[in-house]
């Protein structure tokens, strides 16, 4: 266990969360959401039982992406000294007797019997990417844990479909603004390069507040624009590691083909990529 030194805004967020029954912590990328969550967990685990016969306090951390589950489990163990169990891809892994569970929403929402058994001891649920928390899969889990305190973490406290997060959270806890993080040296000020889209998006319809995925992917995959992504990389970041967020699976595969044709090693990754292939791609990105 490595004792963590909290930045002032992180310490304030943790302190403010103590009094929240259903609190939403808003922290931009780079603010250290996992650090904040780990300290909230450490404090919760240190609290005494309500009475000698009460069950031990248990904590569930909900994440929606596979990579986040393993990353969060490692950080929690490092910062609290408690090794979590992970619940993901239909499997439960980790030490017996764990008091912290880092779970895939998709997997846990289907484990109603496990939730019913654990419900009496779960005192805290932490939701990563909490702007997703009104989805049915999240609600299935929370419905089984009515006595638990809920703390959400997000960089974007709103939903594209317009559903109010106030239906779940009754208190918003702010941390730091991006310009504050840049000024303090925690973030690097971004440099933005781009090119005019012209009329590419003129015929792309909107759905639930965002562009229609299929139509957007087709528009972004036009030869002219897709080629510009590779050209920009070769001009501005040749030889450096990079991550490209595509507008869809076909758009991503097309970009991989164009990068490869330009002599740049590239790989496609999406939600259906097998776990071993996923790990290999991410390991190669970190190491190369």
Tab-separated table of C-alpha atoms in Angstrom:
chain	number	residue	atom	x	y	z
A	1	UNK	CA	0.000	0.000	0.000
A	2	UNK	CA	1.331	3.434	-0.994
A	3	UNK	CA	-0.109	6.304	1.102
A	4	UNK	CA	-1.628	8.848	-1.234
A	5	UNK	CA	-1.305	12.587	-0.925
A	6	UNK	CA	-4.489	14.194	-2.139
A	7	UNK	CA	-4.513	17.440	-4.054
A	8	UNK	CA	-6.587	20.105	-2.236
A	9	UNK	CA	-9.594	19.798	-4.553
A	10	UNK	CA	-9.485	15.987	-4.253
A	11	UNK	CA	-9.502	16.223	-0.455
A	12	UNK	CA	-12.468	18.625	-0.577
A	13	UNK	CA	-14.405	16.278	-2.842
A	14	UNK	CA	-13.782	13.335	-0.510
A	15	UNK	CA	-14.810	15.380	2.545
A	16	UNK	CA	-17.976	16.629	0.824
A	17	UNK	CA	-18.911	13.111	-0.253
A	18	UNK	CA	-19.006	11.911	3.367
A	19	UNK	CA	-22.275	13.724	3.993
A	20	UNK	CA	-23.855	12.790	0.652
A	21	UNK	CA	-26.437	10.041	0.445
A	22	UNK	CA	-26.476	10.174	-3.347
A	23	UNK	CA	-23.650	12.430	-4.472
A	24	UNK	CA	-22.311	13.114	-7.968
A	25	UNK	CA	-18.638	14.122	-8.094
A	26	UNK	CA	-17.815	16.080	-11.257
A	27	UNK	CA	-14.136	15.877	-12.181
A	28	UNK	CA	-12.654	16.605	-15.624
A	29	UNK	CA	-10.166	14.215	-17.245
A	30	UNK	CA	-6.852	14.441	-15.411
A	31	UNK	CA	-8.437	15.406	-12.084
A	32	UNK	CA	-7.804	11.952	-10.627
A	33	UNK	CA	-11.246	10.361	-10.268
A	34	UNK	CA	-9.757	6.982	-9.321
A	35	UNK	CA	-7.644	8.614	-6.605
A	36	UNK	CA	-10.736	10.291	-5.192
A	37	UNK	CA	-12.682	7.024	-5.337
A	38	UNK	CA	-9.878	5.079	-3.626
A	39	UNK	CA	-9.801	7.514	-0.699
A	40	UNK	CA	-13.591	7.348	-0.332
A	41	UNK	CA	-13.273	3.543	-0.259
A	42	UNK	CA	-10.431	3.636	2.287
A	43	UNK	CA	-12.498	5.797	4.633
A	44	UNK	CA	-15.602	3.629	4.221
A	45	UNK	CA	-13.652	0.471	5.041
A	46	UNK	CA	-12.227	2.116	8.164
A	47	UNK	CA	-15.655	2.883	9.618
A	48	UNK	CA	-16.790	0.606	12.482
A	49	UNK	CA	-19.792	-1.687	12.186
A	50	UNK	CA	-23.102	-0.208	13.298
A	51	UNK	CA	-23.230	-2.903	16.005
A	52	UNK	CA	-21.158	-6.060	16.751
A	53	UNK	CA	-23.575	-8.369	14.896
A	54	UNK	CA	-23.812	-6.154	11.815
A	55	UNK	CA	-22.202	-7.483	8.614
A	56	UNK	CA	-18.883	-6.035	7.510
A	57	UNK	CA	-19.120	-3.032	5.228
A	58	UNK	CA	-18.893	-4.041	1.563
A	59	UNK	CA	-18.296	-1.738	-1.394
A	60	UNK	CA	-19.205	-2.182	-5.055
A	61	UNK	CA	-17.475	-0.176	-7.778
A	62	UNK	CA	-19.331	-0.215	-11.108
A	63	UNK	CA	-17.498	0.268	-14.402
A	64	UNK	CA	-18.710	-0.225	-17.963
A	65	UNK	CA	-15.443	-0.983	-19.785
A	66	UNK	CA	-13.246	-4.048	-19.334
A	67	UNK	CA	-9.997	-2.047	-19.145
A	68	UNK	CA	-11.387	0.164	-16.376
A	69	UNK	CA	-12.153	-2.844	-14.158
A	70	UNK	CA	-8.584	-4.160	-13.979
A	71	UNK	CA	-7.111	-0.648	-13.734
A	72	UNK	CA	-9.476	0.374	-10.932
A	73	UNK	CA	-8.858	-2.871	-8.985
A	74	UNK	CA	-5.088	-2.346	-9.125
A	75	UNK	CA	-5.325	1.287	-8.004
A	76	UNK	CA	-7.712	0.480	-5.167
A	77	UNK	CA	-5.438	-2.251	-3.829
A	78	UNK	CA	-2.407	0.017	-4.158
A	79	UNK	CA	-4.070	2.948	-2.357
A	80	UNK	CA	-6.102	1.132	0.305
A	81	UNK	CA	-4.290	-2.128	0.991
A	82	UNK	CA	-7.508	-4.073	0.246
A	83	UNK	CA	-7.400	-6.389	-2.763
A	84	UNK	CA	-10.769	-6.305	-4.567
A	85	UNK	CA	-12.573	-9.106	-6.299
A	86	UNK	CA	-13.407	-8.385	-9.932
A	87	UNK	CA	-16.704	-9.404	-11.503
A	88	UNK	CA	-16.465	-9.326	-15.266
A	89	UNK	CA	-17.035	-11.441	-18.375
A	90	UNK	CA	-19.163	-13.821	-16.302
A	91	UNK	CA	-16.339	-14.569	-13.849
A	92	UNK	CA	-15.521	-13.589	-10.265
A	93	UNK	CA	-11.788	-13.391	-9.583
A	94	UNK	CA	-9.756	-12.277	-6.570
A	95	UNK	CA	-9.306	-13.104	-2.901
A	96	UNK	CA	-11.981	-14.811	-0.825
A	97	UNK	CA	-13.321	-12.522	1.873
A	98	UNK	CA	-12.815	-9.378	-0.197
A	99	UNK	CA	-14.754	-6.333	0.926
A	100	UNK	CA	-14.453	-4.388	-2.330
A	101	UNK	CA	-15.887	-5.616	-5.634
A	102	UNK	CA	-15.054	-3.957	-8.953
A	103	UNK	CA	-17.761	-5.096	-11.318
A	104	UNK	CA	-18.815	-4.899	-14.924
A	105	UNK	CA	-22.319	-3.451	-15.054
A	106	UNK	CA	-23.331	-5.944	-17.728
A	107	UNK	CA	-22.199	-8.957	-15.673
A	108	UNK	CA	-23.444	-7.800	-12.268
A	109	UNK	CA	-26.881	-6.817	-13.565
A	110	UNK	CA	-27.388	-10.486	-14.461
A	111	UNK	CA	-26.286	-11.786	-11.033
A	112	UNK	CA	-29.441	-11.089	-9.057
A	113	UNK	CA	-28.805	-13.936	-6.574
A	114	UNK	CA	-25.321	-12.586	-5.782
A	115	UNK	CA	-26.727	-9.095	-5.279
A	116	UNK	CA	-29.459	-10.323	-2.940
A	117	UNK	CA	-26.912	-12.199	-0.859
A	118	UNK	CA	-24.529	-9.223	-0.648
A	119	UNK	CA	-27.201	-6.533	-0.225
A	120	UNK	CA	-27.265	-6.580	3.578
A	121	UNK	CA	-23.585	-5.664	3.790
A	122	UNK	CA	-23.179	-3.256	0.873
A	123	UNK	CA	-22.862	0.202	2.404
A	124	UNK	CA	-21.448	2.060	-0.602
A	125	UNK	CA	-21.765	1.884	-4.388
A	126	UNK	CA	-19.361	3.941	-6.506
A	127	UNK	CA	-20.355	4.458	-10.136
A	128	UNK	CA	-17.680	5.383	-12.661
A	129	UNK	CA	-18.868	7.274	-15.776
A	130	UNK	CA	-21.995	8.062	-13.739
A	131	UNK	CA	-23.736	9.892	-16.585
A	132	UNK	CA	-24.637	6.358	-17.753
A	133	UNK	CA	-26.270	5.424	-14.444
A	134	UNK	CA	-29.906	5.883	-15.519
A	135	UNK	CA	-29.611	2.980	-17.959
A	136	UNK	CA	-31.678	-0.106	-17.137
A	137	UNK	CA	-28.623	-2.272	-16.416
A	138	UNK	CA	-27.493	0.131	-13.671
A	139	UNK	CA	-30.991	0.437	-12.254
A	140	UNK	CA	-31.312	-3.356	-11.978
A	141	UNK	CA	-28.267	-3.343	-9.686
A	142	UNK	CA	-29.248	-0.301	-7.617
A	143	UNK	CA	-32.776	-1.615	-7.101
A	144	UNK	CA	-31.265	-4.555	-5.195
A	145	UNK	CA	-29.195	-2.246	-2.955
A	146	UNK	CA	-31.698	0.275	-1.529
A	147	UNK	CA	-29.744	0.824	1.714
A	148	UNK	CA	-26.423	1.622	0.071
A	149	UNK	CA	-24.987	5.119	-0.223
A	150	UNK	CA	-24.309	6.003	-3.880
A	151	UNK	CA	-21.415	8.127	-5.136
A	152	UNK	CA	-21.072	8.783	-8.856
A	153	UNK	CA	-18.041	10.125	-10.698
A	154	UNK	CA	-18.154	11.771	-14.114
A	155	UNK	CA	-16.489	14.394	-16.263
A	156	UNK	CA	-19.769	15.171	-18.049
A	157	UNK	CA	-22.790	15.493	-15.717
A	158	UNK	CA	-25.451	15.285	-18.408
A	159	UNK	CA	-27.013	12.788	-20.794
A	160	UNK	CA	-27.481	13.216	-24.532
A	161	UNK	CA	-31.028	11.865	-24.263
A	162	UNK	CA	-31.922	14.667	-21.844
A	163	UNK	CA	-32.802	12.448	-18.865
A	164	UNK	CA	-31.990	14.374	-15.667
A	165	UNK	CA	-29.289	12.851	-13.442
A	166	UNK	CA	-31.132	14.457	-10.540
A	167	UNK	CA	-33.483	11.475	-10.690
A	168	UNK	CA	-30.676	9.484	-9.032
A	169	UNK	CA	-28.313	12.020	-7.459
A	170	UNK	CA	-29.387	14.728	-5.030
A	171	UNK	CA	-26.058	16.523	-4.562
A	172	UNK	CA	-23.397	17.679	-7.034
A	173	UNK	CA	-19.811	17.914	-5.796
A	174	UNK	CA	-17.453	19.902	-8.032
A	175	UNK	CA	-13.676	19.565	-8.074
A	176	UNK	CA	-11.462	21.590	-10.428
A	177	UNK	CA	-11.872	23.132	-13.868
A	178	UNK	CA	-9.535	22.133	-16.727
A	179	UNK	CA	-7.861	25.560	-16.756
A	180	UNK	CA	-7.063	25.173	-13.046
A	181	UNK	CA	-5.493	21.762	-13.700
A	182	UNK	CA	-3.437	23.210	-16.563
A	183	UNK	CA	-2.283	26.140	-14.440
A	184	UNK	CA	-1.287	23.781	-11.612
A	185	UNK	CA	0.713	21.606	-14.011
A	186	UNK	CA	-1.536	18.548	-13.726
A	187	UNK	CA	-2.624	18.792	-17.384
A	188	UNK	CA	-0.909	19.947	-20.564
A	189	UNK	CA	-2.802	22.551	-22.530
A	190	UNK	CA	-4.122	20.856	-25.670
A	191	UNK	CA	-3.098	21.889	-29.148
A	192	UNK	CA	-5.896	21.413	-31.659
A	193	UNK	CA	-5.436	20.791	-35.368
A	194	UNK	CA	-8.264	20.200	-37.816
A	195	UNK	CA	-9.731	20.820	-41.197
A	196	UNK	CA	-13.115	22.182	-42.329
A	197	UNK	CA	-15.808	19.513	-42.625
A	198	UNK	CA	-17.594	21.423	-45.334
A	199	UNK	CA	-20.972	19.843	-46.024
A	200	UNK	CA	-20.006	16.341	-44.851
A	201	UNK	CA	-22.456	16.387	-41.933
A	202	UNK	CA	-25.266	18.181	-43.737
A	203	UNK	CA	-27.262	14.992	-44.364
A	204	UNK	CA	-26.394	13.209	-41.115
A	205	UNK	CA	-29.486	12.999	-38.921
A	206	UNK	CA	-29.455	13.341	-35.141
A	207	UNK	CA	-30.752	10.674	-32.777
A	208	UNK	CA	-31.172	11.097	-28.982
A	209	UNK	CA	-29.192	14.334	-29.132
A	210	UNK	CA	-26.215	12.957	-31.064
A	211	UNK	CA	-25.427	12.154	-34.679
A	212	UNK	CA	-26.862	8.893	-36.058
A	213	UNK	CA	-23.998	6.403	-35.650
A	214	UNK	CA	-24.283	4.655	-38.995
A	215	UNK	CA	-24.694	7.846	-40.993
A	216	UNK	CA	-21.884	9.580	-39.110
A	217	UNK	CA	-19.532	6.645	-39.695
A	218	UNK	CA	-20.313	6.705	-43.421
A	219	UNK	CA	-19.762	10.474	-43.624
A	220	UNK	CA	-16.507	10.401	-41.659
A	221	UNK	CA	-15.284	7.458	-43.733
A	222	UNK	CA	-15.258	9.432	-46.938
A	223	UNK	CA	-11.922	9.011	-48.663
A	224	UNK	CA	-11.027	12.688	-48.408
A	225	UNK	CA	-11.563	13.009	-44.653
A	226	UNK	CA	-10.200	9.604	-43.632
A	227	UNK	CA	-7.053	10.255	-45.630
A	228	UNK	CA	-6.633	13.592	-43.864
A	229	UNK	CA	-6.349	11.785	-40.500
A	230	UNK	CA	-3.339	9.813	-41.748
A	231	UNK	CA	-1.833	12.915	-43.368
A	232	UNK	CA	-2.168	14.884	-40.115
A	233	UNK	CA	-0.512	12.080	-38.145
A	234	UNK	CA	2.399	11.848	-40.594
A	235	UNK	CA	2.866	15.610	-40.494
A	236	UNK	CA	2.459	16.220	-36.752
A	237	UNK	CA	3.222	12.989	-34.879
A	238	UNK	CA	5.139	10.636	-37.170
A	239	UNK	CA	6.748	7.809	-35.178
A	240	UNK	CA	4.817	8.563	-31.978
A	241	UNK	CA	2.153	6.505	-30.242
A	242	UNK	CA	-1.370	7.687	-30.958
A	243	UNK	CA	-4.982	6.760	-30.268
A	244	UNK	CA	-7.641	7.465	-32.894
A	245	UNK	CA	-11.309	7.513	-31.837
A	246	UNK	CA	-13.329	6.562	-34.899
A	247	UNK	CA	-16.991	7.250	-35.656
A	248	UNK	CA	-17.782	3.539	-35.959
A	249	UNK	CA	-16.355	0.071	-36.511
A	250	UNK	CA	-16.125	0.359	-40.302
A	251	UNK	CA	-14.557	3.806	-40.015
A	252	UNK	CA	-11.974	2.391	-37.594
A	253	UNK	CA	-11.115	-0.578	-39.830
A	254	UNK	CA	-10.751	1.757	-42.803
A	255	UNK	CA	-8.363	3.992	-40.857
A	256	UNK	CA	-6.278	0.969	-39.831
A	257	UNK	CA	-6.000	-0.015	-43.494
A	258	UNK	CA	-4.904	3.492	-44.468
A	259	UNK	CA	-2.352	3.775	-41.671
A	260	UNK	CA	-0.963	0.350	-42.608
A	261	UNK	CA	-0.726	1.364	-46.267
A	262	UNK	CA	1.269	4.410	-45.148
A	263	UNK	CA	3.730	2.130	-43.313
A	264	UNK	CA	2.386	2.829	-39.825
A	265	UNK	CA	1.651	-0.113	-37.503
A	266	UNK	CA	-2.011	0.116	-36.483
A	267	UNK	CA	-4.673	-2.094	-34.893
A	268	UNK	CA	-8.458	-1.964	-34.579
A	269	UNK	CA	-10.164	-2.342	-31.193
A	270	UNK	CA	-13.877	-2.337	-30.365
A	271	UNK	CA	-16.242	-3.697	-27.730
A	272	UNK	CA	-16.428	-7.131	-29.358
A	273	UNK	CA	-12.670	-7.669	-29.640
A	274	UNK	CA	-11.718	-10.936	-27.817
A	275	UNK	CA	-10.085	-10.385	-24.399
A	276	UNK	CA	-6.687	-11.875	-25.292
A	277	UNK	CA	-6.455	-9.856	-28.520
A	278	UNK	CA	-7.595	-6.747	-26.652
A	279	UNK	CA	-4.860	-7.224	-24.042
A	280	UNK	CA	-2.206	-7.750	-26.696
A	281	UNK	CA	-3.178	-4.589	-28.588
A	282	UNK	CA	-3.168	-2.442	-25.440
A	283	UNK	CA	0.124	-3.943	-24.229
A	284	UNK	CA	1.721	-3.163	-27.591
A	285	UNK	CA	0.446	0.425	-27.381
A	286	UNK	CA	1.982	0.844	-23.923
A	287	UNK	CA	5.322	-0.792	-24.746
A	288	UNK	CA	6.068	0.445	-28.251
